[in-house]
Short mmCIF file of C-alpha atoms and ligand atoms in Angstrom, two decimals:
data_model
loop_
_atom_site.label_atom_id
_atom_site.label_comp_id
_atom_site.label_asym_id
_atom_site.label_seq_id
_atom_site.Cartn_x
_atom_site.Cartn_y
_atom_site.Cartn_z
CA MET A 1 91.61 40.39 153.60
CA ALA A 2 89.60 43.46 152.44
CA LEU A 3 85.83 43.05 152.12
CA TRP A 4 84.16 44.46 148.96
CA PHE A 5 80.46 44.91 148.12
CA SER A 6 79.76 44.46 144.41
CA GLU A 7 76.64 45.62 142.55
CA THR A 8 75.86 44.61 138.97
CA ALA A 9 75.13 47.77 136.96
CA SER A 10 74.84 45.73 133.79
CA PRO A 11 76.08 42.29 132.71
CA GLY A 12 79.42 43.76 131.74
CA HIS A 13 79.80 46.37 134.49
CA HIS A 14 80.05 46.01 138.28
CA LEU A 15 80.30 48.75 140.91
CA GLU A 16 82.34 47.95 144.00
CA TRP A 17 82.62 49.56 147.45
CA LYS A 18 85.29 48.69 150.00
CA VAL A 19 83.51 47.71 153.23
CA ASN A 20 85.00 48.46 156.65
CA ARG A 21 82.22 46.63 158.51
CA LEU A 22 78.91 44.90 157.87
CA LEU A 23 76.65 46.77 160.30
CA PHE A 24 73.42 44.83 159.65
CA SER A 25 72.07 42.02 157.50
CA GLY A 26 68.51 40.74 157.63
CA GLN A 27 65.51 39.60 155.59
CA SER A 28 62.11 41.31 155.78
CA GLN A 29 58.99 39.97 154.09
CA PHE A 30 59.81 42.24 151.13
CA GLN A 31 63.57 42.26 150.61
CA THR A 32 67.07 41.61 151.92
CA VAL A 33 68.18 44.56 154.07
CA GLU A 34 71.87 45.32 154.68
CA VAL A 35 73.75 48.27 156.11
CA LEU A 36 77.44 48.51 155.19
CA ASP A 37 80.02 50.87 156.62
CA THR A 38 81.78 51.72 153.35
CA GLN A 39 85.23 53.32 153.23
CA ALA A 40 84.21 55.80 150.54
CA PHE A 41 80.76 56.94 151.68
CA GLY A 42 80.26 55.72 155.24
CA PRO A 43 77.12 53.87 156.43
CA SER A 44 75.08 52.85 153.38
CA LEU A 45 71.78 51.03 152.84
CA VAL A 46 71.56 48.08 150.42
CA LEU A 47 68.26 46.41 149.47
CA ASP A 48 68.22 43.14 147.52
CA GLY A 49 71.85 43.74 146.60
CA ILE A 50 71.26 47.24 145.18
CA MET A 51 72.89 50.28 146.80
CA GLN A 52 70.05 52.62 147.82
CA THR A 53 71.59 55.52 149.68
CA THR A 54 74.90 56.41 151.32
CA THR A 55 75.80 58.84 154.06
CA GLY A 56 78.46 60.37 151.80
CA ASP A 57 76.40 61.48 148.79
CA GLU A 58 72.71 61.15 149.71
CA TYR A 59 72.40 64.96 149.90
CA ILE A 60 72.51 65.32 146.10
CA TYR A 61 69.54 63.06 145.38
CA HIS A 62 67.49 64.28 148.36
CA GLU A 63 68.12 67.99 147.73
CA MET A 64 67.02 67.65 144.08
CA LEU A 65 63.99 65.42 144.74
CA ALA A 66 62.86 67.86 147.45
CA TRP A 67 63.82 71.37 146.33
CA VAL A 68 62.92 71.26 142.62
CA PRO A 69 59.22 70.66 143.48
CA LEU A 70 59.30 72.73 146.67
CA SER A 71 60.57 75.72 144.67
CA ALA A 72 58.04 75.30 141.87
CA HIS A 73 54.93 75.03 144.06
CA PRO A 74 53.67 78.29 145.67
CA HIS A 75 52.28 76.66 148.86
CA PRO A 76 53.75 73.15 149.44
CA HIS A 77 52.06 72.65 152.81
CA ARG A 78 50.99 68.97 152.59
CA VAL A 79 53.50 66.49 151.23
CA LEU A 80 53.19 62.73 150.69
CA ILE A 81 56.35 60.63 150.34
CA ILE A 82 56.01 57.04 149.15
CA GLY A 83 59.07 54.92 149.91
CA GLY A 84 61.94 56.85 151.45
CA GLY A 85 62.00 54.75 154.65
CA ASP A 86 65.59 55.82 155.28
CA GLY A 87 64.26 59.28 156.16
CA GLY A 88 66.62 61.31 153.98
CA LEU A 89 63.99 62.79 151.68
CA ALA A 90 61.67 63.58 154.58
CA ARG A 91 64.53 65.39 156.35
CA GLU A 92 65.13 67.52 153.26
CA VAL A 93 61.43 68.29 152.70
CA LEU A 94 60.97 69.20 156.36
CA SER A 95 63.85 71.70 156.11
CA SER A 96 61.39 73.93 154.22
CA PRO A 97 59.50 76.30 156.55
CA CYS A 98 56.53 76.17 154.10
CA VAL A 99 55.92 72.47 154.77
CA GLN A 100 53.28 71.91 157.44
CA GLU A 101 53.01 68.13 157.31
CA VAL A 102 54.72 65.16 155.66
CA THR A 103 53.08 61.74 155.41
CA LEU A 104 55.69 59.07 154.74
CA VAL A 105 54.34 55.71 153.50
CA GLU A 106 57.05 53.04 153.63
CA ILE A 107 56.17 49.37 153.04
CA ASP A 108 59.04 47.87 155.07
CA SER A 109 59.36 48.67 158.78
CA LEU A 110 62.79 46.99 158.87
CA VAL A 111 64.18 49.76 156.62
CA VAL A 112 62.96 52.39 159.09
CA GLU A 113 64.42 50.46 162.03
CA VAL A 114 67.91 50.06 160.53
CA SER A 115 67.93 53.66 159.31
CA ARG A 116 67.11 54.94 162.80
CA GLN A 117 69.95 52.78 164.18
CA PHE A 118 72.67 53.11 161.52
CA LEU A 119 71.86 56.13 159.31
CA PRO A 120 71.49 59.02 161.79
CA THR A 121 71.90 61.83 159.21
CA HIS A 122 69.00 60.34 157.22
CA ALA A 123 66.79 59.43 160.16
CA SER A 124 66.75 62.77 162.00
CA ALA A 125 63.41 63.45 160.24
CA PHE A 126 61.63 60.81 162.32
CA ALA A 127 61.85 63.10 165.35
CA ASP A 128 60.02 65.94 163.57
CA PRO A 129 56.44 66.36 164.88
CA ARG A 130 55.27 67.31 161.36
CA LEU A 131 56.15 63.81 160.12
CA HIS A 132 53.48 61.05 160.07
CA LEU A 133 55.05 57.64 159.39
CA ILE A 134 52.77 54.94 157.97
CA ILE A 135 53.96 51.40 157.27
CA ALA A 136 51.99 50.35 154.20
CA ASP A 137 52.16 49.71 150.46
CA GLY A 138 52.02 53.10 148.73
CA PHE A 139 49.79 51.69 146.02
CA GLU A 140 47.23 50.46 148.55
CA TYR A 141 47.51 53.65 150.58
CA LEU A 142 46.40 55.75 147.61
CA ALA A 143 43.34 53.53 147.26
CA ARG A 144 42.02 54.95 150.56
CA THR A 145 39.00 57.21 150.14
CA ASP A 146 39.60 59.36 153.21
CA LEU A 147 42.76 61.15 152.05
CA GLU A 148 42.97 64.94 152.09
CA PRO A 149 44.47 66.27 148.81
CA PHE A 150 48.25 66.64 148.75
CA ASP A 151 50.19 69.56 147.30
CA LEU A 152 53.23 67.39 146.53
CA ILE A 153 53.60 63.62 146.13
CA LEU A 154 57.20 62.39 145.93
CA ILE A 155 58.02 58.77 145.02
CA ASP A 156 61.33 57.70 146.54
CA SER A 157 61.05 53.95 145.95
CA THR A 158 63.32 51.13 144.96
CA ASP A 159 63.67 50.55 141.24
CA PRO A 160 60.92 48.77 139.27
CA GLU A 161 63.21 46.00 138.09
CA GLY A 162 63.59 42.81 140.06
CA THR A 163 61.28 41.19 142.57
CA GLY A 164 61.02 44.05 145.08
CA PRO A 165 57.83 45.98 145.96
CA GLY A 166 58.70 49.02 143.84
CA GLY A 167 57.42 47.83 140.48
CA ILE A 168 53.75 48.67 141.09
CA LEU A 169 54.71 52.33 141.63
CA TYR A 170 55.71 52.58 137.97
CA THR A 171 52.34 51.56 136.50
CA ALA A 172 49.81 53.80 134.75
CA GLU A 173 47.24 52.67 137.32
CA PHE A 174 49.43 54.04 140.09
CA HIS A 175 50.06 57.31 138.22
CA GLN A 176 46.29 57.69 137.90
CA LYS A 177 45.92 57.26 141.67
CA VAL A 178 48.61 59.87 142.24
CA PHE A 179 46.71 62.29 139.98
CA GLN A 180 43.53 61.73 141.97
CA ALA A 181 45.30 62.16 145.33
CA LEU A 182 46.78 65.54 144.35
CA ALA A 183 45.10 68.90 144.94
CA ASP A 184 43.87 70.82 141.88
CA ASP A 185 47.29 72.50 141.62
CA GLY A 186 49.34 69.58 142.94
CA LEU A 187 52.42 68.04 141.42
CA TYR A 188 54.33 64.79 141.75
CA VAL A 189 57.92 63.69 141.16
CA GLN A 190 59.26 60.13 140.86
CA GLN A 191 62.80 58.81 140.63
CA THR A 192 63.32 57.27 137.19
CA GLY A 193 66.83 55.93 137.57
CA THR A 194 69.88 55.95 135.37
CA PRO A 195 68.88 56.03 131.66
CA ILE A 196 72.39 55.13 130.54
CA TYR A 197 71.82 51.66 132.00
CA ASN A 198 68.02 51.38 132.20
CA PRO A 199 66.53 53.72 129.54
CA GLU A 200 63.17 51.95 129.60
CA VAL A 201 62.31 53.16 133.13
CA LEU A 202 62.53 56.82 132.05
CA ALA A 203 60.94 56.14 128.64
CA GLU A 204 57.95 54.20 130.00
CA THR A 205 57.36 56.40 133.04
CA SER A 206 57.49 59.69 131.14
CA ARG A 207 55.16 58.27 128.49
CA SER A 208 52.67 57.13 131.14
CA VAL A 209 52.82 60.40 133.09
CA ALA A 210 52.52 62.56 129.95
CA GLN A 211 49.25 60.77 129.12
CA ILE A 212 47.75 61.54 132.56
CA PHE A 213 49.10 64.98 133.55
CA PRO A 214 48.80 68.24 131.55
CA ILE A 215 52.44 69.08 132.32
CA CYS A 216 55.23 66.47 132.37
CA ARG A 217 58.88 67.30 132.86
CA VAL A 218 62.15 65.42 133.31
CA PHE A 219 65.19 66.63 135.19
CA TRP A 220 68.48 65.13 136.28
CA CYS A 221 71.41 65.28 138.66
CA VAL A 222 74.65 63.40 139.28
CA VAL A 223 74.69 60.80 142.07
CA PRO A 224 78.10 59.09 142.28
CA THR A 225 76.56 56.09 144.06
CA TYR A 226 74.21 55.17 141.21
CA PRO A 227 75.44 53.41 138.06
CA GLY A 228 76.87 55.95 135.62
CA GLY A 229 76.13 58.80 138.04
CA PHE A 230 73.57 60.44 135.74
CA PHE A 231 70.20 60.10 137.49
CA THR A 232 66.73 61.25 136.40
CA PHE A 233 63.42 62.31 137.88
CA THR A 234 60.06 62.50 136.12
CA SER A 235 57.35 64.93 137.17
CA GLY A 236 53.65 65.28 136.50
CA SER A 237 51.90 68.53 137.34
CA LYS A 238 48.30 69.74 137.21
CA ARG A 239 49.17 73.42 136.90
CA TYR A 240 52.78 74.49 137.53
CA ASP A 241 55.76 73.94 135.23
CA LEU A 242 58.75 72.89 137.37
CA GLN A 243 60.96 75.02 135.10
CA GLN A 244 59.17 78.13 136.43
CA PHE A 245 60.05 78.50 140.08
CA SER A 246 60.71 81.02 142.82
CA PRO A 247 64.40 80.81 143.80
CA GLN A 248 64.72 79.55 147.37
CA ALA A 249 67.62 80.36 149.70
CA VAL A 250 68.48 76.79 150.68
CA ASN A 251 71.41 77.80 152.88
CA HIS A 252 72.35 74.26 153.96
CA ALA A 253 72.34 72.88 150.39
CA ARG A 254 75.55 71.43 148.96
CA TRP A 255 74.11 70.69 145.52
CA TYR A 256 70.80 72.48 144.89
CA THR A 257 70.87 76.12 143.72
CA PRO A 258 68.46 78.03 141.46
CA ALA A 259 71.03 77.77 138.63
CA ILE A 260 71.31 73.98 139.14
CA HIS A 261 67.48 73.84 139.14
CA ARG A 262 67.34 75.58 135.76
CA GLY A 263 70.18 73.55 134.24
CA ALA A 264 68.70 70.24 135.43
CA PHE A 265 66.00 70.45 132.73
CA ALA A 266 68.49 70.63 129.86
CA LEU A 267 68.47 67.06 128.54
CA PRO A 268 71.30 65.62 126.42
CA PRO A 269 69.93 64.33 123.08
CA VAL A 270 70.65 60.71 124.04
CA VAL A 271 68.26 61.17 126.99
CA ALA A 272 65.75 63.55 125.34
CA GLN A 273 65.06 60.96 122.64
CA LEU A 274 63.64 58.66 125.35
CA VAL A 275 60.85 61.03 126.41
CA PRO A 276 57.69 62.15 124.52
CA PRO A 277 58.16 64.98 121.97
CA ALA A 278 56.05 67.40 124.04
CA ILE A 279 58.61 67.19 126.85
CA GLN A 280 61.52 67.60 124.42
CA GLU A 281 59.91 70.75 122.98
CA ALA A 282 59.10 72.22 126.38
CA GLN A 283 62.66 71.59 127.60
CA THR A 284 64.61 72.81 124.58
CA PHE A 285 66.59 75.93 125.45
CA PHE A 286 67.93 78.19 122.74
CA GLY A 287 70.62 80.38 124.14
CA SER A 288 68.89 80.76 127.52
N1 SAM B 1 66.97 56.67 147.05
C1 SAM B 1 66.74 55.32 146.67
C2 SAM B 1 66.71 55.16 145.19
O1 SAM B 1 66.48 56.13 144.49
O2 SAM B 1 66.94 54.04 144.74
C3 SAM B 1 65.49 54.84 147.34
C4 SAM B 1 65.72 54.59 148.80
S1 SAM B 1 64.39 54.19 149.77
C5 SAM B 1 65.22 53.20 150.92
C6 SAM B 1 63.42 53.08 148.81
C7 SAM B 1 62.27 52.53 149.66
O3 SAM B 1 61.10 52.29 148.88
C8 SAM B 1 62.56 51.17 150.36
O4 SAM B 1 62.67 51.37 151.74
C9 SAM B 1 61.38 50.29 149.98
O5 SAM B 1 60.97 49.42 151.02
C10 SAM B 1 60.33 51.32 149.61
N2 SAM B 1 59.24 50.83 148.75
C11 SAM B 1 59.36 50.06 147.63
N3 SAM B 1 58.15 49.78 147.13
C12 SAM B 1 57.23 50.38 147.95
C13 SAM B 1 55.81 50.45 147.95
N4 SAM B 1 55.07 49.80 147.01
N5 SAM B 1 55.21 51.17 148.93
C14 SAM B 1 55.93 51.80 149.89
N6 SAM B 1 57.30 51.76 149.96
C15 SAM B 1 57.93 51.06 148.98
#
């Protein structure tokens, strides 16, 4: 009898993955942690019943969340990642020769443990000497007063819905802390989910960020694993516009290119209407 994992995208829509083997199932103090060997995308991480990242298509999300900011910042030497305990984003960020150090703040040590054991393509980053892994709540970490300013802060957390620890990372108070933790020309990017199913995450986050940062932008990519595929990121920047960037030769990339970077800021009207007018105006292309 075939085993299937089912995720509820919305009350009337489920996503299902055929499972060859259940590799791990456990409960941390924060969430239920499972690793499934799926037929379609290989070893995949599930938290509280939500598919987080798969071996088969993780490169899309991680290349975009890493290389759009890395290409737009002239000297991305110090990077903070909050969440991302699977290691995939850190691996992608560390593939840039400009990056001198990555601090990864993950609240759940069980996620790191199972990723090291079952998600080797994600977890290769943990062997990089430039990586500093800290097990802590990202919100509390930014309350520390001894932090050196960061050039980039990337939020790779679980979604704000539900009972998990990700919700606090979508508050204006947290965005204010991010602003304070960034260098004078720093910028931050946060995953803001699939607006086709959860438009309020993008709408509320972009509104909050636009009130705190002088430059706020929204970009997107297609991640087959996530409901509806269409997936967004919201950015706040103190000086640089992510649409202005120096093309990087990311030779290993299977999704990111300078043309994809440029096109990722073209928002369909059904999505643009969710974000503040200033973002819509700044991201309206006429014939370019
Ligand atoms: N790529 C996935 C996505 O976009 O849905 C995210 C994957 S990553 C595994 C998400 C991580 O964020 C989880 O390991 C979770 O424990 C971590 N996380 C959630 N809230 C956090 C917080 N407040 N501080 C630090 N890490 C947090």
